[in-house]
mmCIF file of C-alpha atoms and ligand atoms in Angstrom:
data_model
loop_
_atom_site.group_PDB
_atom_site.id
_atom_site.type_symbol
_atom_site.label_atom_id
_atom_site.label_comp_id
_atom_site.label_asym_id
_atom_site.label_seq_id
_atom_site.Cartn_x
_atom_site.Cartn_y
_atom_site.Cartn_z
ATOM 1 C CA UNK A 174 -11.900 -5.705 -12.716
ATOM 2 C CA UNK A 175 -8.729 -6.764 -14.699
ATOM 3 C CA UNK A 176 -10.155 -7.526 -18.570
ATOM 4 C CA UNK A 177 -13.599 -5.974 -17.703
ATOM 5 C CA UNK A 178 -15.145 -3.354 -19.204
ATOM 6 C CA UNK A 179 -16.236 -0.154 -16.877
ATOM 7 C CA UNK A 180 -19.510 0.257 -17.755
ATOM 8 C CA UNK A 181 -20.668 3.482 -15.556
ATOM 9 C CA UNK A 182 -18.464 5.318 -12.977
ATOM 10 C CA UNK A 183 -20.269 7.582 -9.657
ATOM 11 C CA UNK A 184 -18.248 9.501 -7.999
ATOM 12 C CA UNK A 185 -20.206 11.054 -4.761
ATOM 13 C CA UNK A 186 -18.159 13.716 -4.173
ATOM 14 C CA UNK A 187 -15.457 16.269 -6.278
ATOM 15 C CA UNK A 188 -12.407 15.198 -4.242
ATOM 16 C CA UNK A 189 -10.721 12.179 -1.586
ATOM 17 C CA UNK A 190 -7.566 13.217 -0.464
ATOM 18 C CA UNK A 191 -7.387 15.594 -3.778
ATOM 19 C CA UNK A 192 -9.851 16.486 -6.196
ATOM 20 C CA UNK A 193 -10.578 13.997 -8.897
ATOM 21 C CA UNK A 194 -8.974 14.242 -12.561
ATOM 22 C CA UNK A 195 -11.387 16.396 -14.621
ATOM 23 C CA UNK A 196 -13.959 14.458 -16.255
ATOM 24 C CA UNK A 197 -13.029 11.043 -14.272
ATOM 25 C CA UNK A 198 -15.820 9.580 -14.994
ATOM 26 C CA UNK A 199 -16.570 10.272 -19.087
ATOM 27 C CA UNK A 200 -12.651 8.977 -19.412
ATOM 28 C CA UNK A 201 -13.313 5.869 -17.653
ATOM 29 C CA UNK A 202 -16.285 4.444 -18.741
ATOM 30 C CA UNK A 203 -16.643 2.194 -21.766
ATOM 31 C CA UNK A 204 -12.602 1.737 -21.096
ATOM 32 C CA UNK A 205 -11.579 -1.863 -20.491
ATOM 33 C CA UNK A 206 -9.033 -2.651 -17.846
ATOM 34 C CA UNK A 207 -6.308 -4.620 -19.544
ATOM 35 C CA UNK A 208 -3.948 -5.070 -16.469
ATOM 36 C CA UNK A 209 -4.745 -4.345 -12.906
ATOM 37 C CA UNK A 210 -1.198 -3.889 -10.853
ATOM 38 C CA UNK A 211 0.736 -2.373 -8.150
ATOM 39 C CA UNK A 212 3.322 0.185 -8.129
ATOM 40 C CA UNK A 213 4.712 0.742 -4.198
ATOM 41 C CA UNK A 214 1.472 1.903 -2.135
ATOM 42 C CA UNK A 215 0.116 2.571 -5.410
ATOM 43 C CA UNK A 216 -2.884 0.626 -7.531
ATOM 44 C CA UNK A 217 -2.170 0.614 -11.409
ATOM 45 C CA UNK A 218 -5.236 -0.128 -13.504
ATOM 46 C CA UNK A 219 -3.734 0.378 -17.469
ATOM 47 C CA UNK A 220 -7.132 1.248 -19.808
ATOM 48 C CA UNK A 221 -7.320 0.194 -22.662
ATOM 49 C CA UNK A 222 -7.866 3.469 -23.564
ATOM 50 C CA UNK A 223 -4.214 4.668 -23.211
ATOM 51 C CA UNK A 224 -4.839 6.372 -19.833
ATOM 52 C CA UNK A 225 -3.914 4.596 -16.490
ATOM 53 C CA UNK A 226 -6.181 4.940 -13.430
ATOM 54 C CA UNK A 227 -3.814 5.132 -10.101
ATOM 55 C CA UNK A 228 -5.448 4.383 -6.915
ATOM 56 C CA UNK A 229 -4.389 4.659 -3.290
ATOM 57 C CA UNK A 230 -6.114 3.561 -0.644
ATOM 58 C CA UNK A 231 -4.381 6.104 2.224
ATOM 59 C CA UNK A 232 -4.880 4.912 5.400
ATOM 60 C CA UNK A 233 -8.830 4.070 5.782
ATOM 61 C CA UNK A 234 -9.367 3.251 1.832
ATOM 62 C CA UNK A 235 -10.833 -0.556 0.793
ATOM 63 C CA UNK A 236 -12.460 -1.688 -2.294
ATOM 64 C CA UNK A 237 -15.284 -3.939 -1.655
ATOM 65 C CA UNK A 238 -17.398 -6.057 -4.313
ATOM 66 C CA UNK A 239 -20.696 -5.836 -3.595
ATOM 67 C CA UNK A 240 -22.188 -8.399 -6.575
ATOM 68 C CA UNK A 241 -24.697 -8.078 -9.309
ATOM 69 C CA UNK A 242 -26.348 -4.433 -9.568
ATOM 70 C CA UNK A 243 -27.409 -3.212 -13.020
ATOM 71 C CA UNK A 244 -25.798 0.231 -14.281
ATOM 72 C CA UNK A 245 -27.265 2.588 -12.966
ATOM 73 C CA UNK A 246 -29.110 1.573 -10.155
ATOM 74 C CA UNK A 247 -28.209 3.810 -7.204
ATOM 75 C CA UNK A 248 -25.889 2.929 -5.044
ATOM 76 C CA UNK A 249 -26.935 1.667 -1.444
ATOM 77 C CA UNK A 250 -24.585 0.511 0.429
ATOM 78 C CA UNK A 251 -24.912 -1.465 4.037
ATOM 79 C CA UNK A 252 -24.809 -0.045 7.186
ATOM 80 C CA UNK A 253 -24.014 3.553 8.424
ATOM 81 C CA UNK A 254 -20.551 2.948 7.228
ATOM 82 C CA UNK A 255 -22.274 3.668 3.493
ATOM 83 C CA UNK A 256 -21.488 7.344 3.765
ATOM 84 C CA UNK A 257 -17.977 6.892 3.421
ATOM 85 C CA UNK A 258 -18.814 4.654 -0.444
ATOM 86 C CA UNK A 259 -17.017 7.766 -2.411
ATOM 87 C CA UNK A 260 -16.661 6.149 -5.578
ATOM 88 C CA UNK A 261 -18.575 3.017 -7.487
ATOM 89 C CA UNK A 262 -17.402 1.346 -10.473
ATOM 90 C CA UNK A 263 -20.435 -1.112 -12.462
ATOM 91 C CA UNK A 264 -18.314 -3.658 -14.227
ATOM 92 C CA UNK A 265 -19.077 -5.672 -17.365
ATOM 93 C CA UNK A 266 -19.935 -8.863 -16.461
ATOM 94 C CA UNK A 267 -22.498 -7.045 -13.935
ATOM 95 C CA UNK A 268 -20.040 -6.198 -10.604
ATOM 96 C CA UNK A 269 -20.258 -3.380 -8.732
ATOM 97 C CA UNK A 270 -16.666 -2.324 -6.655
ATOM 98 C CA UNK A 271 -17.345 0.240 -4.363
ATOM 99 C CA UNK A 272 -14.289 2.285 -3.138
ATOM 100 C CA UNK A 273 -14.810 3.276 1.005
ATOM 101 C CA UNK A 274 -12.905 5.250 2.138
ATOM 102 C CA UNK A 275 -14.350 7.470 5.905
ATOM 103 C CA UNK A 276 -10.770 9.295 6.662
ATOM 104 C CA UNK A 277 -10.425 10.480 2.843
ATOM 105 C CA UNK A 278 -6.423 9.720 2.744
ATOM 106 C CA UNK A 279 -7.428 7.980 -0.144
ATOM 107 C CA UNK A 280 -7.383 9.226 -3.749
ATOM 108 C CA UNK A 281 -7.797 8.357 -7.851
ATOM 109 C CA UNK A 282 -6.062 10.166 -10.269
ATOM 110 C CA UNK A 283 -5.740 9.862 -14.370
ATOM 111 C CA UNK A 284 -2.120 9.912 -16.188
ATOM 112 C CA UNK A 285 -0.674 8.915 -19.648
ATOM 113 C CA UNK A 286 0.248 4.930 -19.529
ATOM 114 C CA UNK A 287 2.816 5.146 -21.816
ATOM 115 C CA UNK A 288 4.340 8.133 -19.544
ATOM 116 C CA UNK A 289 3.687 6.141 -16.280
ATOM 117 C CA UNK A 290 7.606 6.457 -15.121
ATOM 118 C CA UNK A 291 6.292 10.024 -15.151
ATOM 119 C CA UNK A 292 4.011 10.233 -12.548
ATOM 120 C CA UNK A 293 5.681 12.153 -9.799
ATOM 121 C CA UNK A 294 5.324 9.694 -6.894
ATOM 122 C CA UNK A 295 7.032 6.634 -9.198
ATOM 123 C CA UNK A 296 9.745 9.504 -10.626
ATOM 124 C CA UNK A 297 13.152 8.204 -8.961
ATOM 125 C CA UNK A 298 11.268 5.562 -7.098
ATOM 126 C CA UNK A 299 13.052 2.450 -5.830
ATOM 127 C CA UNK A 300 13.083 -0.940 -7.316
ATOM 128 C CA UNK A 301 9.959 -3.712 -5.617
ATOM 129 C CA UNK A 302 11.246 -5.428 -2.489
ATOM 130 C CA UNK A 303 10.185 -8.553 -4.253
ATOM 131 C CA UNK A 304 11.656 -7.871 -7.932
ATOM 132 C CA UNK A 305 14.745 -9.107 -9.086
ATOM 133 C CA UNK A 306 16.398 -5.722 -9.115
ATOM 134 C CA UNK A 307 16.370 -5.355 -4.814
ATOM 135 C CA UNK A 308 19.394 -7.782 -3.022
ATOM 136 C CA UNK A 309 21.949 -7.240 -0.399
ATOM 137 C CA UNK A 310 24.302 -5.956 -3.160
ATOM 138 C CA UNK A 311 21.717 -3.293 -4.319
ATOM 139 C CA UNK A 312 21.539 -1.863 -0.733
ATOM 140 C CA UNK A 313 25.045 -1.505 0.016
ATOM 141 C CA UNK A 314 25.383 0.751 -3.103
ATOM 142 C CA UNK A 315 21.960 2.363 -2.022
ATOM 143 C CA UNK A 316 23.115 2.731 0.940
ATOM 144 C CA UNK A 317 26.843 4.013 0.451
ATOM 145 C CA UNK A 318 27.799 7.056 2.170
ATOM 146 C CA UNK A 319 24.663 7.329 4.001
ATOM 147 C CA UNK A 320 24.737 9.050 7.161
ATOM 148 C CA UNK A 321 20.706 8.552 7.810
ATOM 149 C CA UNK A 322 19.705 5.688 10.244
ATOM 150 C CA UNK A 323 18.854 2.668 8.475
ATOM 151 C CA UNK A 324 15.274 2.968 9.594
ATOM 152 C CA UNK A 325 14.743 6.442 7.771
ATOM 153 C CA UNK A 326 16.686 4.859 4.889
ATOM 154 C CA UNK A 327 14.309 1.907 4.282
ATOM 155 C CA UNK A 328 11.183 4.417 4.448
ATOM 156 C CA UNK A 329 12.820 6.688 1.905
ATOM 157 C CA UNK A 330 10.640 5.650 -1.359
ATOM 158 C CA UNK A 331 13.847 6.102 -3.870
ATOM 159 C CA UNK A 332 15.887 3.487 -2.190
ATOM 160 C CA UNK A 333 12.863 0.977 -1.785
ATOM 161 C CA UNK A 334 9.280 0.983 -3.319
ATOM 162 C CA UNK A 335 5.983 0.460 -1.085
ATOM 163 C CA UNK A 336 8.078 -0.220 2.567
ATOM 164 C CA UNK A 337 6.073 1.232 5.086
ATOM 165 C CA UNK A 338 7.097 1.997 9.045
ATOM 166 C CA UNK A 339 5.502 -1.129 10.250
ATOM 167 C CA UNK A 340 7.238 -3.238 7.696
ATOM 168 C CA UNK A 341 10.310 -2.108 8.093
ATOM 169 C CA UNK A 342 10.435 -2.490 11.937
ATOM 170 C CA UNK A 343 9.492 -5.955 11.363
ATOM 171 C CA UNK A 344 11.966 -6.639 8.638
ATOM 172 C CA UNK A 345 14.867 -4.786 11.190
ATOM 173 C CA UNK A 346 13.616 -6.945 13.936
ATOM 174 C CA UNK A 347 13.723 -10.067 12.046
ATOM 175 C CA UNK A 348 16.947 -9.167 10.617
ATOM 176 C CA UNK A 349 18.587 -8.241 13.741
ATOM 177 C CA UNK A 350 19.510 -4.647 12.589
ATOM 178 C CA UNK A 351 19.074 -1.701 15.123
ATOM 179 C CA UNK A 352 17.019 0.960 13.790
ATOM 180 C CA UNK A 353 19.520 3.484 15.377
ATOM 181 C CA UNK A 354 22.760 2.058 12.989
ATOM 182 C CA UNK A 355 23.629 4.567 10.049
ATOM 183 C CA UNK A 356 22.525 2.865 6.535
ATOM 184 C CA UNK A 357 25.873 3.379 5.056
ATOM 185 C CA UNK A 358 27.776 1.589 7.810
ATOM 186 C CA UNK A 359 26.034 -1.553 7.811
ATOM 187 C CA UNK A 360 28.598 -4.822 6.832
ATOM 188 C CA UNK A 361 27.338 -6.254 3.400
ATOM 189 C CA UNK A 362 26.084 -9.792 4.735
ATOM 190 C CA UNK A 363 24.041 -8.062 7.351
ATOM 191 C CA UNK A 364 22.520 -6.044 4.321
ATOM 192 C CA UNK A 365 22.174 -9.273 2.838
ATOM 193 C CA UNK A 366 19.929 -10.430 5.483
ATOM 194 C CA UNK A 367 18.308 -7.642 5.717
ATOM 195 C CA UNK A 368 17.328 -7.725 2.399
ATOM 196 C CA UNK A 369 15.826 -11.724 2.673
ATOM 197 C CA UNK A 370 13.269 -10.309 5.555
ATOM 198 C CA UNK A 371 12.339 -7.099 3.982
ATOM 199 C CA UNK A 372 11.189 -9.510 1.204
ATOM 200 C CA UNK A 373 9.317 -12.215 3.513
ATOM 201 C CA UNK A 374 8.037 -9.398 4.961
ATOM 202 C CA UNK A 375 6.209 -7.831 2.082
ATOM 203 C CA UNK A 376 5.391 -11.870 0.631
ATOM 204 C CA UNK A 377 3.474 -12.107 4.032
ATOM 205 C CA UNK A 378 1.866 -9.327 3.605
ATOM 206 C CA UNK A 379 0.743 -9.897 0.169
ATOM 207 C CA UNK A 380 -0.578 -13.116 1.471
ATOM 208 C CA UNK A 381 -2.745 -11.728 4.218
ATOM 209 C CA UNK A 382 -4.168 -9.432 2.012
ATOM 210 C CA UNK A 383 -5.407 -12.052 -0.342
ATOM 211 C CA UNK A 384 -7.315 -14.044 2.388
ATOM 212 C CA UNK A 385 -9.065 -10.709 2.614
ATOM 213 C CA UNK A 386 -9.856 -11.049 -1.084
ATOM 214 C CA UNK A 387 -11.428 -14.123 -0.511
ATOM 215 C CA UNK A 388 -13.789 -12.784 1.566
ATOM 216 C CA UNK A 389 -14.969 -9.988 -0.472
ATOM 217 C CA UNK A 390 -17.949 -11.863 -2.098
ATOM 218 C CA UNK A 391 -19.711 -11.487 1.047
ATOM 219 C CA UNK A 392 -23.257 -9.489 0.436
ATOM 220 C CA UNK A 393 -23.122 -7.438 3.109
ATOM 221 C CA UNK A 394 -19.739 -5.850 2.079
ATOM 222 C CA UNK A 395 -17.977 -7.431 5.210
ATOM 223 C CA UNK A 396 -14.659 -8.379 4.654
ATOM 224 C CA UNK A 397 -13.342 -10.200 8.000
ATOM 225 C CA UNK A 398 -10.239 -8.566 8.182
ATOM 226 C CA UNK A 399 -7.066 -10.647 8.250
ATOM 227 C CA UNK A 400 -5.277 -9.927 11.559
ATOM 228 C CA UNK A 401 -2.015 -9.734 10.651
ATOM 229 C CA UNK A 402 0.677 -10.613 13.446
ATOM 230 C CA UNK A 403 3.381 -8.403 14.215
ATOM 231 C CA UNK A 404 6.604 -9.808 16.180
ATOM 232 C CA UNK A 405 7.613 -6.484 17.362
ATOM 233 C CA UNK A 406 5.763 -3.417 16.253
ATOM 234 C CA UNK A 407 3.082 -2.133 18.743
ATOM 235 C CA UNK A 408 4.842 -4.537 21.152
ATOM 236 C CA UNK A 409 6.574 -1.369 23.567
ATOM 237 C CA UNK A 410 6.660 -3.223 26.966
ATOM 238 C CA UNK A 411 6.400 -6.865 25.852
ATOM 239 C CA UNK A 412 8.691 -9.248 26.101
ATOM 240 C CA UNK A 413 10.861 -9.913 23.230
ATOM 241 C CA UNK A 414 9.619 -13.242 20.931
ATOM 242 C CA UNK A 415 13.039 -13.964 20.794
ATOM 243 C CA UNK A 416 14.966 -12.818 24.342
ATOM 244 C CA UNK A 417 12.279 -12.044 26.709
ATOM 245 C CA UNK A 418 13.324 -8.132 27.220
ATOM 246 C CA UNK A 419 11.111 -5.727 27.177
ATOM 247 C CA UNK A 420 10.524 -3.877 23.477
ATOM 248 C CA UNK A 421 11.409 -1.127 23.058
ATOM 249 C CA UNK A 422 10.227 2.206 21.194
ATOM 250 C CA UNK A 423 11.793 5.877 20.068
ATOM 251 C CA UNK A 424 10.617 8.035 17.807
ATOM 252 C CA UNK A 425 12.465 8.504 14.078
ATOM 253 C CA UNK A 426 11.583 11.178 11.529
ATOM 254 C CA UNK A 427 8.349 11.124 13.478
ATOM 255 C CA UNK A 428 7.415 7.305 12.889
ATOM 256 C CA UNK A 429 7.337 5.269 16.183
ATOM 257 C CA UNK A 430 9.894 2.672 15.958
ATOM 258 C CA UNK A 431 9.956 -0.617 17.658
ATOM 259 C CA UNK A 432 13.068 -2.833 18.404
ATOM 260 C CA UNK A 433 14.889 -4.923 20.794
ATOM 261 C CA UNK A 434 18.015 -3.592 21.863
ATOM 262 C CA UNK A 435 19.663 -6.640 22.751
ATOM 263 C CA UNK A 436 18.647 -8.486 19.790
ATOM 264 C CA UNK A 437 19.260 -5.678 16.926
ATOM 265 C CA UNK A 438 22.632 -4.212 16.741
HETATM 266 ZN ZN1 ZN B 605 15.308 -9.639 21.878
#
């Protein structure tokens, strides 16, 4: 998509998650998309047209290439999983991206690129786990005074950008942090190491996601789905990789946590 031209946008419904921007489609086509990015969770296409296009996938959401169409042609997808193709971008150069999305958690919305600090979700957000800006030092004064476990901390989107629960379990894990410990009285080189995972973490991550990339020229829209391997989320029961006891699990501002109480502390 990134320096293509949208040629013709169908959306085949009025809302995802929320309704879509008025006249999506008339403001997107004929726009080129100079720079395709990512802002937390959040997609960033900037138009050349002064508007950005914001995407988020929810929890079910995938974009999937599904090769040379011409504009216009309707949209058939594969399978019975087609009912869930909500929106489908023709791209110069002749590609069609289809957005999927079957639990609708999903949505696109249309703000002012110039204004993009704006938008409400990136208003007070948190620096990028893997910018310069996020370190050990930057959580301890994130972190000061904070009487929040360090779990809830690390999913609050103004400390940190784009951390999700399983991410940060595995970055607490890895780091040897318990969940349980309040944010503000963690020792700095602890938040140092802490900081190192949380970044490995979200590298890894990035990197599983672009195997799926590689797969997306397939015809039939399959993507073979990179299994990504967790060392201690959706592990309650199993030994620990590193001491053999059992993992553990509670329950933190409603997000199922995973840990090792004799290796996090
Ligand atoms: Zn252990």
């Amino acid at each position: 998509m990134e320096g293509k031209r949208i040629l013709r946008v169908e959306t085949r419904r009025k809302d995802l998650r929320f309704p879509f921007p008025e006249n999506f489609n008339q403001r997107l086509e004929g726009a080129r998309i100079t720079r395709l990015g990512r802002r937390a969770k959040y997609l960033v296409g900037e138009l050349s047209n002064g508007e950005a296009l914001i995407m988020h996938l929810g929890m079910t959401g995938r974009f999937t290439i599904m090769g040379k169409k011409k504009p216009g042609e309707f949209h058939h997808g594969a399978g019975e999983d087609e009912k869930h193709d909500h929106v489908v971008f023709d791209m110069q150069g002749g590609a069609r991206v289809v957005f999927n999305d079957a639990r609708r958690f999903g949505f696109m919305d249309l703000w002012p690129l110039a204004d993009i600090d704006r938008y409400a979700p990136f208003d007070g957000m948190g620096p990028e786990p893997i910018s310069n800006a996020f370190s050990g030092a930057y959580l301890k004064e994130a972190f000061a005074h904070k009487k929040t476990p360090v779990k809830s901390a690390l999913l609050d989107q103004n400390v940190v950008a784009g951390l999700g629960n399983i991410y940060v379990c595995e970055a607490l894990f890895r780091s040897g942090v318990s969940p349980k410990k309040l944010a503000g009285s963690i020792k700095r080189d602890k938040l140092e190491g802490l900081a190192v995972e949380i970044r490995k973490v979200i590298e890894e991550a990035i990197e599983a996601g672009g195997s799926t990339i590689s797969d997306f020229g397939a015809p039939d829209g399959d993507l073979g789905y990179f299994q990504h391997r967790f060392q201690i989320y959706d592990r309650e029961g199993e030994p620990c990789l590193v001491c053999a006891k059992p993992v553990k699990r509670l329950v933190q501002s409603g997000r199922s946590t995973f840990y090792c109480a004799a290796c996090q502390r």
